[in-house]
GROMACS .gro file of C-alpha atoms in nm:
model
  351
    1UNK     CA    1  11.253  -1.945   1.946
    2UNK     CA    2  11.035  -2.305   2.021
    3UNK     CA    3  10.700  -2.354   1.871
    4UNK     CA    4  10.409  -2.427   2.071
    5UNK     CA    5  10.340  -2.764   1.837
    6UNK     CA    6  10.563  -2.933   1.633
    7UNK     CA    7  10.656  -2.803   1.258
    8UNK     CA    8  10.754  -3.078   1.026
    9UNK     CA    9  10.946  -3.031   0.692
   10UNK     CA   10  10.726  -3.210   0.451
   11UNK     CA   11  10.916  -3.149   0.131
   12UNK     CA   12  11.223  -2.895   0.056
   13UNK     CA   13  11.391  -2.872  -0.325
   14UNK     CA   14  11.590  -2.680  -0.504
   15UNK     CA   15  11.624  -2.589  -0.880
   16UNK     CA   16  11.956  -2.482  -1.036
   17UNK     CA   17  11.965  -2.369  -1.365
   18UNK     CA   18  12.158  -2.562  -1.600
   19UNK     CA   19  12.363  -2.280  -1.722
   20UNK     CA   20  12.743  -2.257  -1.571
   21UNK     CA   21  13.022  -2.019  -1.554
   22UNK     CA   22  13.358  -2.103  -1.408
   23UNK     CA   23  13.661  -1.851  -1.238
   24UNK     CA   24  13.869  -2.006  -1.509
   25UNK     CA   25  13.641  -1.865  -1.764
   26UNK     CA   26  13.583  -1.523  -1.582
   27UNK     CA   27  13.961  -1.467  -1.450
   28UNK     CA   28  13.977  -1.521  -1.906
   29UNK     CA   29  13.755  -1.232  -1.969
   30UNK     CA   30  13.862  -1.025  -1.709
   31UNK     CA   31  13.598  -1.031  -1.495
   32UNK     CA   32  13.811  -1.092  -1.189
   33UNK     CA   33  14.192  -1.130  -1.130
   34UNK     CA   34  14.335  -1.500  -1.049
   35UNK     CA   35  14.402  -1.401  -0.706
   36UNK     CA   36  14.059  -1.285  -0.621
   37UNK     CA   37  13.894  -1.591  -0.774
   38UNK     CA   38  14.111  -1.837  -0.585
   39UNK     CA   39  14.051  -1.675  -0.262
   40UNK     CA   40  13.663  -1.686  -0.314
   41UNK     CA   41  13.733  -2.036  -0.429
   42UNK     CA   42  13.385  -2.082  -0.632
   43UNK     CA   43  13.485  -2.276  -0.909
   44UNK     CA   44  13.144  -2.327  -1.055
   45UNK     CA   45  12.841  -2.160  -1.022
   46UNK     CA   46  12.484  -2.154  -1.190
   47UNK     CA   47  12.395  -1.927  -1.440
   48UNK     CA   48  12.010  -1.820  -1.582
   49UNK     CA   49  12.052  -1.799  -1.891
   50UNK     CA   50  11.640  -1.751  -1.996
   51UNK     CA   51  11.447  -1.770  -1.668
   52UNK     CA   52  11.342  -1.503  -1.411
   53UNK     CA   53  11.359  -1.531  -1.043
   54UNK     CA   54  11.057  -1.573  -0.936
   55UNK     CA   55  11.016  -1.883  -1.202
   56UNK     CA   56  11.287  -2.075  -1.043
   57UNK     CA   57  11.100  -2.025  -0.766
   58UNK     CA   58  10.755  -2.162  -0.928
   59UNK     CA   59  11.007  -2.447  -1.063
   60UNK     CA   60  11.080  -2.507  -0.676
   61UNK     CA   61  10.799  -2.467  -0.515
   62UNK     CA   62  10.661  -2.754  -0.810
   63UNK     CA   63  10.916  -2.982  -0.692
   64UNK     CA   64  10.871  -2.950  -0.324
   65UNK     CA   65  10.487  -2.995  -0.309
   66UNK     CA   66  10.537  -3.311  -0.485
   67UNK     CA   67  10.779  -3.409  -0.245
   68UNK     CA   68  10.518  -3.322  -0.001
   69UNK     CA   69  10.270  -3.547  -0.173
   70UNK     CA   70  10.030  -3.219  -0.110
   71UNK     CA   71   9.808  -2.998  -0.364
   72UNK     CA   72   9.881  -2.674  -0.388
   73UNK     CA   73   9.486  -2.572  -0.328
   74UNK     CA   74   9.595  -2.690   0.044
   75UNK     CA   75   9.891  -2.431   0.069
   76UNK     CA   76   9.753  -2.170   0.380
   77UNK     CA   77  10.038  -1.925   0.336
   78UNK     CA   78  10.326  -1.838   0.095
   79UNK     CA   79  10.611  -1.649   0.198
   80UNK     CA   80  10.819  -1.551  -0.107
   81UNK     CA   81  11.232  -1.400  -0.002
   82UNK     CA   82  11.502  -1.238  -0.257
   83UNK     CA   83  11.751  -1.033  -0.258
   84UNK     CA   84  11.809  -0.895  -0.612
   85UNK     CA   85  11.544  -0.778  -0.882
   86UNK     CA   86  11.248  -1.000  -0.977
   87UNK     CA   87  11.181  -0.890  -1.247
   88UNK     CA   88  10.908  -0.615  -1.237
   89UNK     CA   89  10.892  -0.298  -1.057
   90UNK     CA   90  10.617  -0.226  -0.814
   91UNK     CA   91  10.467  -0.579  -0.813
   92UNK     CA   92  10.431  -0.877  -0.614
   93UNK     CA   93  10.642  -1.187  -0.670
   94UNK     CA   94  10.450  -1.424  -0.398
   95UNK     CA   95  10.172  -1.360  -0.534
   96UNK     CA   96  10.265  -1.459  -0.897
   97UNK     CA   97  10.457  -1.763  -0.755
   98UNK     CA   98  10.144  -1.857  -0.557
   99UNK     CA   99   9.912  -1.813  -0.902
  100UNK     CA  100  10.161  -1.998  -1.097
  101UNK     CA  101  10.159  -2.328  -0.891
  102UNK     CA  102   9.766  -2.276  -0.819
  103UNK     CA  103   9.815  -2.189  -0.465
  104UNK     CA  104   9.462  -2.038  -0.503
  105UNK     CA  105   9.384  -2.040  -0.089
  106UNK     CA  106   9.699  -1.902   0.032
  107UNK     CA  107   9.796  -1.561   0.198
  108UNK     CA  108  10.091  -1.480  -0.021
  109UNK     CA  109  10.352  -1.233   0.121
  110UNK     CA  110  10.751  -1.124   0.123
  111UNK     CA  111  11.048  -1.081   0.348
  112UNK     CA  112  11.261  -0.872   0.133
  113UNK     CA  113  11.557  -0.895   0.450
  114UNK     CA  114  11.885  -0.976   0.251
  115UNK     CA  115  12.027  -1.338   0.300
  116UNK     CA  116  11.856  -1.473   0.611
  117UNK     CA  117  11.549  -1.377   0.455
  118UNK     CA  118  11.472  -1.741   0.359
  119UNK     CA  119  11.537  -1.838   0.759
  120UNK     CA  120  11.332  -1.564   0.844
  121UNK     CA  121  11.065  -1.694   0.634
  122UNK     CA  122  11.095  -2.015   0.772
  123UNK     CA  123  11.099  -1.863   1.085
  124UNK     CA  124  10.778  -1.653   1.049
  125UNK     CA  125  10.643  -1.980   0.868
  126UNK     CA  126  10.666  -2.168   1.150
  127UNK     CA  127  10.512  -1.890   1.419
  128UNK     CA  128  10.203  -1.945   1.199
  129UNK     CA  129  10.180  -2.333   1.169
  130UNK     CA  130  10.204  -2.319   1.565
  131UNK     CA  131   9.977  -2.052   1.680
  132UNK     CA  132   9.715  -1.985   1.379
  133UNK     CA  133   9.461  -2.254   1.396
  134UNK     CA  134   9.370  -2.073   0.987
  135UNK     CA  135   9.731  -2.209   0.892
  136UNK     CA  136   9.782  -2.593   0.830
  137UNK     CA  137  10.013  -2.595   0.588
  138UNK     CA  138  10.295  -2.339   0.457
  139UNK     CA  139  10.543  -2.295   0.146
  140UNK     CA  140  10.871  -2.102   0.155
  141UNK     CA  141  11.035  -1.966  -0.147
  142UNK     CA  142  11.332  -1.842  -0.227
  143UNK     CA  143  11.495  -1.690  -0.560
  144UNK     CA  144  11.747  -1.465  -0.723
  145UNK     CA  145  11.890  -1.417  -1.090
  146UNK     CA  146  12.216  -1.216  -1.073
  147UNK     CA  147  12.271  -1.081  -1.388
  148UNK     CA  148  12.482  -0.736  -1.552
  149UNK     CA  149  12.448  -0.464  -1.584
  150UNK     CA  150  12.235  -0.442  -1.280
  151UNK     CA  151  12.485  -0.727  -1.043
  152UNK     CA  152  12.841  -0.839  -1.108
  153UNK     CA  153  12.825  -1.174  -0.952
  154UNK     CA  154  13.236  -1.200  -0.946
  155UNK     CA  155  13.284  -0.885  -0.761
  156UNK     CA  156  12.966  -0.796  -0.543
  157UNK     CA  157  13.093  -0.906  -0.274
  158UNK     CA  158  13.459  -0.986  -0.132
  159UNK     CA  159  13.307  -1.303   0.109
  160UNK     CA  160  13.183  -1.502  -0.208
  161UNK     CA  161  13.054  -1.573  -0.586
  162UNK     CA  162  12.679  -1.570  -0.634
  163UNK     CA  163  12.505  -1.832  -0.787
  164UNK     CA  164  12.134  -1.834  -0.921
  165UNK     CA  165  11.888  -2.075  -0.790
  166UNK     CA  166  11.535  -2.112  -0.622
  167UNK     CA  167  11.441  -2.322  -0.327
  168UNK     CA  168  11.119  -2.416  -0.193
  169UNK     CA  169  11.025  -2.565   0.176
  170UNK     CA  170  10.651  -2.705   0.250
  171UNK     CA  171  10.601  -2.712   0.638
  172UNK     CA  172  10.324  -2.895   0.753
  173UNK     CA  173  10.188  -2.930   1.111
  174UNK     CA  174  10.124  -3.317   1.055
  175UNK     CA  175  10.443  -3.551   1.011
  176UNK     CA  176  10.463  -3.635   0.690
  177UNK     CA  177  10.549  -3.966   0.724
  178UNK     CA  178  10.850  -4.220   0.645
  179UNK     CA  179  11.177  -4.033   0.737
  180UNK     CA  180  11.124  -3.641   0.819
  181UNK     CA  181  11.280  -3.398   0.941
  182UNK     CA  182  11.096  -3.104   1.202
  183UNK     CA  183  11.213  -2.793   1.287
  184UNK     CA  184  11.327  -2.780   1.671
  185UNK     CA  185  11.401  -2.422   1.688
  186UNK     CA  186  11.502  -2.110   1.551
  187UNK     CA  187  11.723  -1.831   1.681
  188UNK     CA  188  11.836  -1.463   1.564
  189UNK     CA  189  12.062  -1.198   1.664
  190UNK     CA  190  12.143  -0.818   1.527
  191UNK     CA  191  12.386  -0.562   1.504
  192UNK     CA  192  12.207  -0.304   1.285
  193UNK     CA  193  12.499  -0.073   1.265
  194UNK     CA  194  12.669  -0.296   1.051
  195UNK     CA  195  12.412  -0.171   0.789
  196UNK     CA  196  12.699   0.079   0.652
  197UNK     CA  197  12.891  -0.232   0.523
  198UNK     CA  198  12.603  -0.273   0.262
  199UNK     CA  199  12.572   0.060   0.136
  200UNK     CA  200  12.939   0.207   0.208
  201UNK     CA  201  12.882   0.669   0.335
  202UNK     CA  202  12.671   0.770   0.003
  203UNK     CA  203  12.412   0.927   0.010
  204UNK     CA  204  11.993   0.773  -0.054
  205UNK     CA  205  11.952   0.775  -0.404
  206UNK     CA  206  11.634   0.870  -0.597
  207UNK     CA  207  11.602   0.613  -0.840
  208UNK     CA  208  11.686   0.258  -0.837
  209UNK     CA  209  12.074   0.176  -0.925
  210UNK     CA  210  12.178   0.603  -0.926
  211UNK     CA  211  12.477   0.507  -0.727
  212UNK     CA  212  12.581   0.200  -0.980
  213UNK     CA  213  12.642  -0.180  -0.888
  214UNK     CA  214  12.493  -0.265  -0.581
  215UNK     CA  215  12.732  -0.275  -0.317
  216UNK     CA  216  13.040  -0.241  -0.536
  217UNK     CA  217  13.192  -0.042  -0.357
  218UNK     CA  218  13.552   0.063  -0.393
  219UNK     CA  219  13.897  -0.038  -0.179
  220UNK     CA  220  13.889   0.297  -0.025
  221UNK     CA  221  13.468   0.253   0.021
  222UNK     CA  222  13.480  -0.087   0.221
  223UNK     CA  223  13.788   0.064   0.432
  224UNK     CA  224  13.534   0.332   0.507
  225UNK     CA  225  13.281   0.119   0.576
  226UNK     CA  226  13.457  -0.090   0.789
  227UNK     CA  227  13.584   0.209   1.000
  228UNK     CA  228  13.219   0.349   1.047
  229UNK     CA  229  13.188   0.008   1.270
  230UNK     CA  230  13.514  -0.017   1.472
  231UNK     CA  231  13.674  -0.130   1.188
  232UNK     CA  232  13.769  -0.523   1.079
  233UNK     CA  233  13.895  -0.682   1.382
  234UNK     CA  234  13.626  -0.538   1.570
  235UNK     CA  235  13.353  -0.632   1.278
  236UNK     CA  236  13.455  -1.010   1.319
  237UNK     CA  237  13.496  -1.029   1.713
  238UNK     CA  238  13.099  -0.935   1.695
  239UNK     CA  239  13.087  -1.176   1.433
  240UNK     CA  240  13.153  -1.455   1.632
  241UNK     CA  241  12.963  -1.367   1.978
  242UNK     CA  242  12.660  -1.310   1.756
  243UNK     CA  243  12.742  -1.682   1.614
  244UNK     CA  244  12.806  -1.821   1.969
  245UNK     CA  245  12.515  -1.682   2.144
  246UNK     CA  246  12.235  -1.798   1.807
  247UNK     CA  247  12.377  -2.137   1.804
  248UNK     CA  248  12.394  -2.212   2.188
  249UNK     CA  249  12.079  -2.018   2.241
  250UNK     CA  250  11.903  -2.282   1.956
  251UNK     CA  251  12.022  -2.539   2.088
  252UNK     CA  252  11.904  -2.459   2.431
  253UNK     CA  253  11.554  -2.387   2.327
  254UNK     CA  254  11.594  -2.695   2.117
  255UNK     CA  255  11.658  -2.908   2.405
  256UNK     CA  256  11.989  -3.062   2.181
  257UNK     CA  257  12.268  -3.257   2.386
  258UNK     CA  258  12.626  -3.197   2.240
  259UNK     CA  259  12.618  -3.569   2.149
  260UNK     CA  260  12.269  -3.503   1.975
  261UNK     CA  261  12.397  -3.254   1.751
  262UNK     CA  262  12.560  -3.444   1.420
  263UNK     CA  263  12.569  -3.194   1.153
  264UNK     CA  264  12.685  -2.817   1.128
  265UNK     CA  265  12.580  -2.617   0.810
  266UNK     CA  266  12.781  -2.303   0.717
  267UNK     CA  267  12.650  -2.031   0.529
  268UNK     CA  268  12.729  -2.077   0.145
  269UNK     CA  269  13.008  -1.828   0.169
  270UNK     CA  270  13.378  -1.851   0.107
  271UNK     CA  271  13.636  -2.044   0.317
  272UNK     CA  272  13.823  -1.771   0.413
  273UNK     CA  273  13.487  -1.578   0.552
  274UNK     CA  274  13.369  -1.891   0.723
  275UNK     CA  275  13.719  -1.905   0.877
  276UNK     CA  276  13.683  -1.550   1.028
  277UNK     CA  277  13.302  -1.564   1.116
  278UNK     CA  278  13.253  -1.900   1.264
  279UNK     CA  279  13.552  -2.191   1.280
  280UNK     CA  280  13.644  -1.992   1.600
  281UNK     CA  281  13.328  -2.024   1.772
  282UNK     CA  282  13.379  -2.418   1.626
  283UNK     CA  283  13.609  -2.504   1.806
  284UNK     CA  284  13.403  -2.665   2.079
  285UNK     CA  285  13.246  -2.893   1.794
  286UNK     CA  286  13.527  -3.124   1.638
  287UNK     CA  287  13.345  -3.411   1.632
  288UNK     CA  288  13.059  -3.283   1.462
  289UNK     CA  289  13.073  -3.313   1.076
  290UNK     CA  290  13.081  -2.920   0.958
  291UNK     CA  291  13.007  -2.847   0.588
  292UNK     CA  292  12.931  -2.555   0.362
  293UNK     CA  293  12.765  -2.639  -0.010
  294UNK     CA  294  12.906  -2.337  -0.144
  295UNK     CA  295  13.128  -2.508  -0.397
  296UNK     CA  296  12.847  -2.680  -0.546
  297UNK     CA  297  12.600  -2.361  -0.631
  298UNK     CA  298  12.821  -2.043  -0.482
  299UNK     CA  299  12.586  -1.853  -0.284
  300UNK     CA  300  12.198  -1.858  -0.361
  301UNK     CA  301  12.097  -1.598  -0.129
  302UNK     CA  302  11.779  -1.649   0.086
  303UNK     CA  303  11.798  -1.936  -0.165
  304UNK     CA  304  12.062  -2.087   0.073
  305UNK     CA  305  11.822  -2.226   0.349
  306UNK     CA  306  11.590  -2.453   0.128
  307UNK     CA  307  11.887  -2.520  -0.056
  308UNK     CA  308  12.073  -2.640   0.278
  309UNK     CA  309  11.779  -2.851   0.365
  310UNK     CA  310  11.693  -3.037   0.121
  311UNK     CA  311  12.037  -3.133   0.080
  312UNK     CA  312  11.968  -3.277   0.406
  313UNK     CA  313  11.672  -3.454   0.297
  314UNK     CA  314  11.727  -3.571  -0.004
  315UNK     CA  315  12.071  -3.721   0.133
  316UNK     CA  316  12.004  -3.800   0.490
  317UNK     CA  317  12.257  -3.712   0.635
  318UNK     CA  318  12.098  -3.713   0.998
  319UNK     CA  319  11.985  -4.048   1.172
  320UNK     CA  320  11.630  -4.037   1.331
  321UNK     CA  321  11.695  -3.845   1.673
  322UNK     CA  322  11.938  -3.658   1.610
  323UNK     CA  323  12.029  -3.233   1.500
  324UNK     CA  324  12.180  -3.060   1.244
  325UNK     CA  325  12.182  -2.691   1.333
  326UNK     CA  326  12.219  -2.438   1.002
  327UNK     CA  327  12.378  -2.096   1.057
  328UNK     CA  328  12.306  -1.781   0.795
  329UNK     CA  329  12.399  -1.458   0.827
  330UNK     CA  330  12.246  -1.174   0.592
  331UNK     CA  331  12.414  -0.816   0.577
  332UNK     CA  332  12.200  -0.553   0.804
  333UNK     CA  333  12.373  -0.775   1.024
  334UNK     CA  334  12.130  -1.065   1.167
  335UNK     CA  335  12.241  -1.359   1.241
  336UNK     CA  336  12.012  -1.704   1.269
  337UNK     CA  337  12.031  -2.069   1.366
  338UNK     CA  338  11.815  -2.315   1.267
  339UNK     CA  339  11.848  -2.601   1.442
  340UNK     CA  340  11.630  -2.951   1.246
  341UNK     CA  341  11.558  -3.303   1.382
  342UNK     CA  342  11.510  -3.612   1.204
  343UNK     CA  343  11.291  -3.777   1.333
  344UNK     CA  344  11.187  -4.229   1.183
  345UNK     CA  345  10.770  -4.196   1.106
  346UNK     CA  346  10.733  -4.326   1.470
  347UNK     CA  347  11.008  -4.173   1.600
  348UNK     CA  348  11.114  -3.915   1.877
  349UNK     CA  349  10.888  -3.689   1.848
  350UNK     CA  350  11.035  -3.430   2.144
  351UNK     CA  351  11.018  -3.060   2.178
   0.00000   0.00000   0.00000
């Protein structure tokens, strides 16, 4: 998907606890075995100790408006994404984020998707900046808190560790002068009957957590699951068209050259995942730097997209002109692309 005007990133952040847990420390208390641990190969990861969700998402969102050099009274719209409990039931998170910062104009709202949600909101973000003349400027947020009894961080999933964390992007129809970076496109593609991987064959529940764990689902469940799809092999062969066709398809729409393109961002997800989902489709790109942050957080979720971009940002790793293009998956299964330009304060301003 283009936009019909250009979208600028005016600020991204993200805030990471200070509270850490290592694999050493779990594999010690029996968490998870050695073997398990090394293959998910999240050494460290951020733990929330005292704060809730959707504060690490108010401690975000602080951080990127003032990046932004904006007041929050100017915020249009809020879109607020998670995965995991908030921290009330039956409530609103975007719109306590958007009261806590004094977002006091804004139409708060959620994409509750799984872990493209934050690229969804970005995406839906961005829809708005270019065709709602009511919409100037936009905030995406992004937070989850993974805590037991309710999540086993270790062993909720076999594709990585998660981490807690909140990110926060400000998009802004106006360039927001010095270096920026803009977003050139985003792209999406599904395969809803991989939904089974995420809930295994039981049956709805009544009540929130009847079933146990979410998603911790047994040897014998996940084999299940798996064979309700086609099974493993065929799982990952889909896996990778989906990846092909959102990355090419972005960077069609985006109007990126091969040379243009400078920086691939994997999902926050374990090596051996990434290996399976998207070094294949790669292959074609081994002169572009690829890299996944996952060792630094583990994986934040939604959180994962602000995350991933302010890293960009606040590092620079792309010269003025040229792409970085940031692929997510989220169970369901969608897959997106981002693809981001960074463009000098009088720079190439292209679409």
């Amino acid at each position: 998907m283009r936009f019909d005007k250009c979208v600028w990133i005016a600020g991204a952040a993200v805030w990471i606890p200070p509270g850490r847990d290592t694999a050493a420390a779990a594999v010690a208390r029996g968490r998870i075995d050695a073997e398990t641990a090394a293959a998910k190969a999240a050494d460290t990861i951020a733990v929330a100790a005292d704060v809730s969700a959707p504060e690490m998402a108010v401690r975000a969102a602080n951080l990127a408006v003032d990046i932004a050099g904006r007041e929050t009274a100017e915020i249009d719209l809020l879109i607020h994404s998670w995965i995991y409990y908030q921290g009330h039931d039956l409530w609103s998170p975007a719109h306590y984020i958007a009261n806590e910062i004094g977002a006091v104009n804004c139409l708060p709202m959620t994409i509750h998707q799984g872990c493209d949600g934050g690229v969804l909101a970005v995406q839906d973000a961005a829809m708005r900046l270019s065709s709602d003349p009511g919409v100037h400027v936009a905030l995406v947020t992004a937070a989850d808190r993974f805590v037991m009894p309710g999540v086993d961080r270790w062993n909720n999933q076999p594709a990585y560790v998660l981490g807690d964390g909140g990110s926060a992007i400000v998009l802004s129809e106006e360039h927001p002068g010095g270096y920026g970076l803009r977003i050139a496109s985003v792209c999406t593609r599904t395969h809803s009957n991989f939904d089974a991987l995420c809930r295994g064959g039981r049956e709805f529940a009544t009540v929130p957590m009847e079933h146990g764990i979410p998603t911790q689902l047994s040897e014998a469940e996940w084999t299940a699951a798996f064979d309700a799809v086609g099974g493993r092999r065929v799982m990952n062969k889909i896996s990778r068209e989906m990846v092909y066709e959102v990355l090419h398809e972005a960077m069609v729409e985006a109007n990126v050259d091969d040379d243009d393109l400078r920086l691939i961002v994997l999902p926050r997800s374990s090596e051996r995942a990434n290996e399976k989902m998207y070094r294949p489709v790669l292959e074609a790109f081994r002169n572009v730097d690829t890299r996944s942050f996952y060792r630094d957080t583990g994986h934040l979720g939604p959180a994962d997209c602000g995350a991933d971009i302010a890293r960009i940002a606040d590092d620079r790793l792309l010269e003025p002109g040229r792409f970085a293009a940031l692929l997510c998956v989220g169970g369901g299964f969608t897959w997106t692309c981002v693809i981001v330009q960074a463009v000098a304060e009088s720079g190439d301003r292209r679409a």
